[in-house]
Coordinates of C-alpha atoms in Angstrom, one line a residue:
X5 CA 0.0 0.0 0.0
X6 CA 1.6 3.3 -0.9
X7 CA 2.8 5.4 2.2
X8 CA 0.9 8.6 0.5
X9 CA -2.4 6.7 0.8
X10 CA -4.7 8.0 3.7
X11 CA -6.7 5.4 3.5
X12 CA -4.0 3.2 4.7
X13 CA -2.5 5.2 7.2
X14 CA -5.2 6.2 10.5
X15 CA -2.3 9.0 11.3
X16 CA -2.8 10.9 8.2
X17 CA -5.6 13.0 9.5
X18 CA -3.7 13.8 12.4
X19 CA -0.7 14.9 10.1
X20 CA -2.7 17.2 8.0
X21 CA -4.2 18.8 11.2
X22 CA -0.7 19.3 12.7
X23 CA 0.7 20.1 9.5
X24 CA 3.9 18.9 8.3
X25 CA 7.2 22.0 8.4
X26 CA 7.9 22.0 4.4
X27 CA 11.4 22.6 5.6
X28 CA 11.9 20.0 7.9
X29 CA 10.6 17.4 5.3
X30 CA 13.3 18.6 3.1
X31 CA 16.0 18.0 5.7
X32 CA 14.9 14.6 6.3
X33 CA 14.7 13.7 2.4
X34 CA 18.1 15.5 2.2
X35 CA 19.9 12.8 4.6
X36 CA 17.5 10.5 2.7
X37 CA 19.2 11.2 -1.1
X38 CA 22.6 11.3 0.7
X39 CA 22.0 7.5 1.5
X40 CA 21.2 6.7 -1.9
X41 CA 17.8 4.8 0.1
X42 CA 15.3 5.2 -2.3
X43 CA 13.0 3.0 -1.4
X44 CA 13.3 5.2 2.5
X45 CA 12.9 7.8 0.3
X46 CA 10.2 7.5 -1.3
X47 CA 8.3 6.7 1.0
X48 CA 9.0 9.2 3.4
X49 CA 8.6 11.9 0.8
X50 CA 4.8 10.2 0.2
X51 CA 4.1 10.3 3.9
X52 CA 5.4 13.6 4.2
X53 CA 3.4 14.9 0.9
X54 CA 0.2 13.5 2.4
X55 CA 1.1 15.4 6.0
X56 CA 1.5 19.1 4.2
X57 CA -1.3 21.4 4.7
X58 CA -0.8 22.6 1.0
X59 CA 1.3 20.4 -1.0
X60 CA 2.0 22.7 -4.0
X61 CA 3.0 25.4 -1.5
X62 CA 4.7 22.9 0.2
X63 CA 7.0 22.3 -3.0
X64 CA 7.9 25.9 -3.9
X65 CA 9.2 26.7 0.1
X66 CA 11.1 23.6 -0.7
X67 CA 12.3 24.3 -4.1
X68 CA 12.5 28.1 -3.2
X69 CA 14.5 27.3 -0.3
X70 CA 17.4 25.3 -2.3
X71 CA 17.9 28.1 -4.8
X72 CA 21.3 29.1 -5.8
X73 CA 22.5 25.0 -4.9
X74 CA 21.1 23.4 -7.9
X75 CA 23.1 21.8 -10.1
X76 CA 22.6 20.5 -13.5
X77 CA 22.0 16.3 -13.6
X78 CA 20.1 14.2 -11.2
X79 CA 19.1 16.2 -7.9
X80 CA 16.5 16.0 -5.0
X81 CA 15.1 19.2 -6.1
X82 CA 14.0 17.4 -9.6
X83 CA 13.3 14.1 -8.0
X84 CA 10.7 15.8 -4.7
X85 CA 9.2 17.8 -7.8
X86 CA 8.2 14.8 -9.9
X87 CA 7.9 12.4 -6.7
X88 CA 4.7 14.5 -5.8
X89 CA 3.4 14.7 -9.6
X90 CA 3.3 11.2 -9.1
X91 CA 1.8 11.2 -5.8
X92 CA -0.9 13.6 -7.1
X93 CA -2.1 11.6 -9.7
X94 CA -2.2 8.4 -7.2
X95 CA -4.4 10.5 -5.3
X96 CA -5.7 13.6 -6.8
X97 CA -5.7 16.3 -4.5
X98 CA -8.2 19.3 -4.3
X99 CA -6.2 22.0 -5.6
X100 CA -7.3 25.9 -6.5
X101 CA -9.8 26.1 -9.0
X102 CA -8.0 27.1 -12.7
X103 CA -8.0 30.5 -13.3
X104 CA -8.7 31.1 -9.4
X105 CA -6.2 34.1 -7.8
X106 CA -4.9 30.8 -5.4
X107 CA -4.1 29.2 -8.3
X108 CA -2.3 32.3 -10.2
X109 CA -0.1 32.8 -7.0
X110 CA 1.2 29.3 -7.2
X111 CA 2.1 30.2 -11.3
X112 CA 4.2 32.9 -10.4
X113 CA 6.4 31.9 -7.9
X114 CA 6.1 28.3 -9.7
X115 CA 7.3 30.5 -12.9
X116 CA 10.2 32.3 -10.6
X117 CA 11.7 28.4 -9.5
X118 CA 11.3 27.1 -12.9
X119 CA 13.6 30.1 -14.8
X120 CA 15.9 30.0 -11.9
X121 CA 15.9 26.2 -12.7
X122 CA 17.6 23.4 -14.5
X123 CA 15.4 21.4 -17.2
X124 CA 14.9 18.7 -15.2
X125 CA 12.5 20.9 -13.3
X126 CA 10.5 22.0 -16.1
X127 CA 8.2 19.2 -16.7
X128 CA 6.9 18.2 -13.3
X129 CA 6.7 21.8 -12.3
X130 CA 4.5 22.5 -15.5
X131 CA 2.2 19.5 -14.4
X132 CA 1.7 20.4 -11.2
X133 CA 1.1 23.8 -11.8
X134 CA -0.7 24.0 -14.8
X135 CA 1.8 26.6 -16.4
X136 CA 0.8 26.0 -20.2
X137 CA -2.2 28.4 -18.5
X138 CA -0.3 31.0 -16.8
X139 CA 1.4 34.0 -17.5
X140 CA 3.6 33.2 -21.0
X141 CA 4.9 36.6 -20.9
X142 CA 8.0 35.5 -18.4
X143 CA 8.0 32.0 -19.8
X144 CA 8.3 33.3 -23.2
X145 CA 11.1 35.8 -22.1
X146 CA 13.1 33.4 -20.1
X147 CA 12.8 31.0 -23.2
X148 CA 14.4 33.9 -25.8
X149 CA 16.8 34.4 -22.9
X150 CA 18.4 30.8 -23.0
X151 CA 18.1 31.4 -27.0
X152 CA 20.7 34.4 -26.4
X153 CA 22.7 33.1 -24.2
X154 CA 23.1 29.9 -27.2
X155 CA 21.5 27.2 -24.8
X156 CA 19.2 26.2 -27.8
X157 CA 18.5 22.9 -26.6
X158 CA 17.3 24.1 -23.5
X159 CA 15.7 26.7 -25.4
X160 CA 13.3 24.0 -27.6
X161 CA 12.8 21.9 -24.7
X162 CA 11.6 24.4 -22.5
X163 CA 9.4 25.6 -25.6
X164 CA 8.4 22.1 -25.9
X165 CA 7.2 21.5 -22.6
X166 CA 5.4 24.2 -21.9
X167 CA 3.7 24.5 -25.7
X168 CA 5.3 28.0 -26.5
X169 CA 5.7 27.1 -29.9
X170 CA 2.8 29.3 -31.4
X171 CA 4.4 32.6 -29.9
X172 CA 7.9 31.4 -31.0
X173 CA 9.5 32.1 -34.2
X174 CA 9.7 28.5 -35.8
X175 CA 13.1 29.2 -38.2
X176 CA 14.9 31.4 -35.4
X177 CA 14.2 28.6 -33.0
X178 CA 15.2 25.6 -35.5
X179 CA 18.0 26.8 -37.4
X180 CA 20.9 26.5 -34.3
X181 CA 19.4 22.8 -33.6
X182 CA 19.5 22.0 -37.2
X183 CA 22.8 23.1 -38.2
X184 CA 24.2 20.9 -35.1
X185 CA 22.0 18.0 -37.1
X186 CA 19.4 17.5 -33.7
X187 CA 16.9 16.8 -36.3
X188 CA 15.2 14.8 -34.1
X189 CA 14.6 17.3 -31.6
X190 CA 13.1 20.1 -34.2
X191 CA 10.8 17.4 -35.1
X192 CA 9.5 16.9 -31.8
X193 CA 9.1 21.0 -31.3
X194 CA 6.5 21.1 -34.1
X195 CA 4.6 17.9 -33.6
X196 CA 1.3 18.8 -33.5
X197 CA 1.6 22.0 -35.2
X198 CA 0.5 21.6 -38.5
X199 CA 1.7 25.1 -39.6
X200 CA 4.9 25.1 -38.0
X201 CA 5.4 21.9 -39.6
X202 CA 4.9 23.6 -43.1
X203 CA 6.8 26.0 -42.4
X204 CA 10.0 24.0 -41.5
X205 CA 9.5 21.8 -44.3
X206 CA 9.7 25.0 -46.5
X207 CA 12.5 25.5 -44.8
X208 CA 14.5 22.6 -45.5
X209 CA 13.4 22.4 -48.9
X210 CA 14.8 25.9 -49.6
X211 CA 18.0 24.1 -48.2
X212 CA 18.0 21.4 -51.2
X213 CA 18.0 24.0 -53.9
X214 CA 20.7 24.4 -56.2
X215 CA 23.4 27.4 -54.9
X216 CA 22.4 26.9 -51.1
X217 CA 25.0 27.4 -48.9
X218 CA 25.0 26.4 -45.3
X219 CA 27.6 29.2 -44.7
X220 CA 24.4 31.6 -45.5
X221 CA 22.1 30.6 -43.2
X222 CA 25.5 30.5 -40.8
X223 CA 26.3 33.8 -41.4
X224 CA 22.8 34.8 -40.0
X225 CA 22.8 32.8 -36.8
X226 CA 26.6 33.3 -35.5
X227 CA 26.2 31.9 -32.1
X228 CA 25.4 28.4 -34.0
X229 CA 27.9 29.0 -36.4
X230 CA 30.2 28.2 -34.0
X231 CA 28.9 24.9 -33.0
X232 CA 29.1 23.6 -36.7
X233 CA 31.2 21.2 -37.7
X234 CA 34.6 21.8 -39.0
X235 CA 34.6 21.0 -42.5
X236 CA 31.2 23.9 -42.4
X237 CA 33.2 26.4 -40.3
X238 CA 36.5 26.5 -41.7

């Protein structure tokens, strides 16, 4: 029976009326990840997810809290976040009503964590908090800010995950990724975008005509120039 289950487990009620310290549940899953327990870990997370008076509060003191210590790879910050996606939709939880001003707090600092944020967070953090429906303004800036800064993978991902694609320029967005041959990954960013799936195929195609020269299209995005290969570059 899973841990987060309250059904199972007569003390939950008590738990929620006490009301579990956020912090304090990270410190114990912190000693937890250093022991490489997972099983432990787990379920202590679900017990302590269950004992939270608001679970998706509960997440952002965490996350908030470990801001300026994350670090790109595996982390607890990535694995708590999609620990209690999961243990959401094992028991779905009475959240704020969509569109409610509960609910559009919870976007904004949610919004905050995720651009301060490695892309592991991304995913879970969108689930949980709905963020394909909240303010795209700052998601659609901190996405053009990854662009400039030549993180284009993150970039597309981030687009990806949170369906930004509509409000993104499909060629600006594509070319970098192409040009380092991540085909693959451009094809994912316009799946189920008729449109924007014209529109790269026109793309490409211009690419096959006779005179083309990948040095043009290069020239026009020089941060990815420089991740071409060398026989292109030189």
């Amino acid at each position: 029976m899973d841990p987060g289950d309250p059904a199972g487990d007569p003390a939950a009620g008590t738990r929620r009326c006490t009301g579990q310290d956020p912090l304090l549940l990270l410190q114990i899953l912190q000693t937890l990840w250093s022991t490489r327990e997972r099983q432990q870990l787990r379920e202590e997370a679900w017990r302590g997810f269950a004992a939270l008076d608001d679970p998706l509060a509960g997440l952002l003191d965490m996350l908030e809290s470990s801001r300026g210590r994350r670090r790109e790879g595996p982390s607890l910050e990535a694995w708590i976040s999609h620990q209690l996606q999961c243990w959401l939709r094992a028991q779905p939880h009475p959240g704020p009503a969509q569109h409610s001003p509960r609910l559009e707090q919870l976007q904004a600092r949610a919004v905050r964590v995720l651009t301060e944020s490695p892309l592991s967070l991304a995913a879970p953090l969108a689930s949980i908090f709905q963020l394909q429906d909240a303010d795209r303004s700052c998601l659609l800036e901190h996405v053009h800010r990854l662009y400039h800064e030549a993180r284009f993978r993150e970039a597309v991902m981030l687009g990806t995950t949170l369906k930004l694609q509509p409000e993104l320029d499909v060629e600006k967005m594509s070319v970098p990724l192409l040009l380092q041959d991540k085909v693959a990954l451009v094809e994912r960013y316009v799946a189920g975008f008729p449109d924007l799936q014209r529109r790269l195929l026109a793309l490409m195609d211009s690419w096959c005509q006779p005179g083309f020269d990948i040095k043009d299209v290069a020239s026009c995005h020089v941060t990815a120039a420089v991740q071409l290969p060398l026989e292109l570059a030189g």
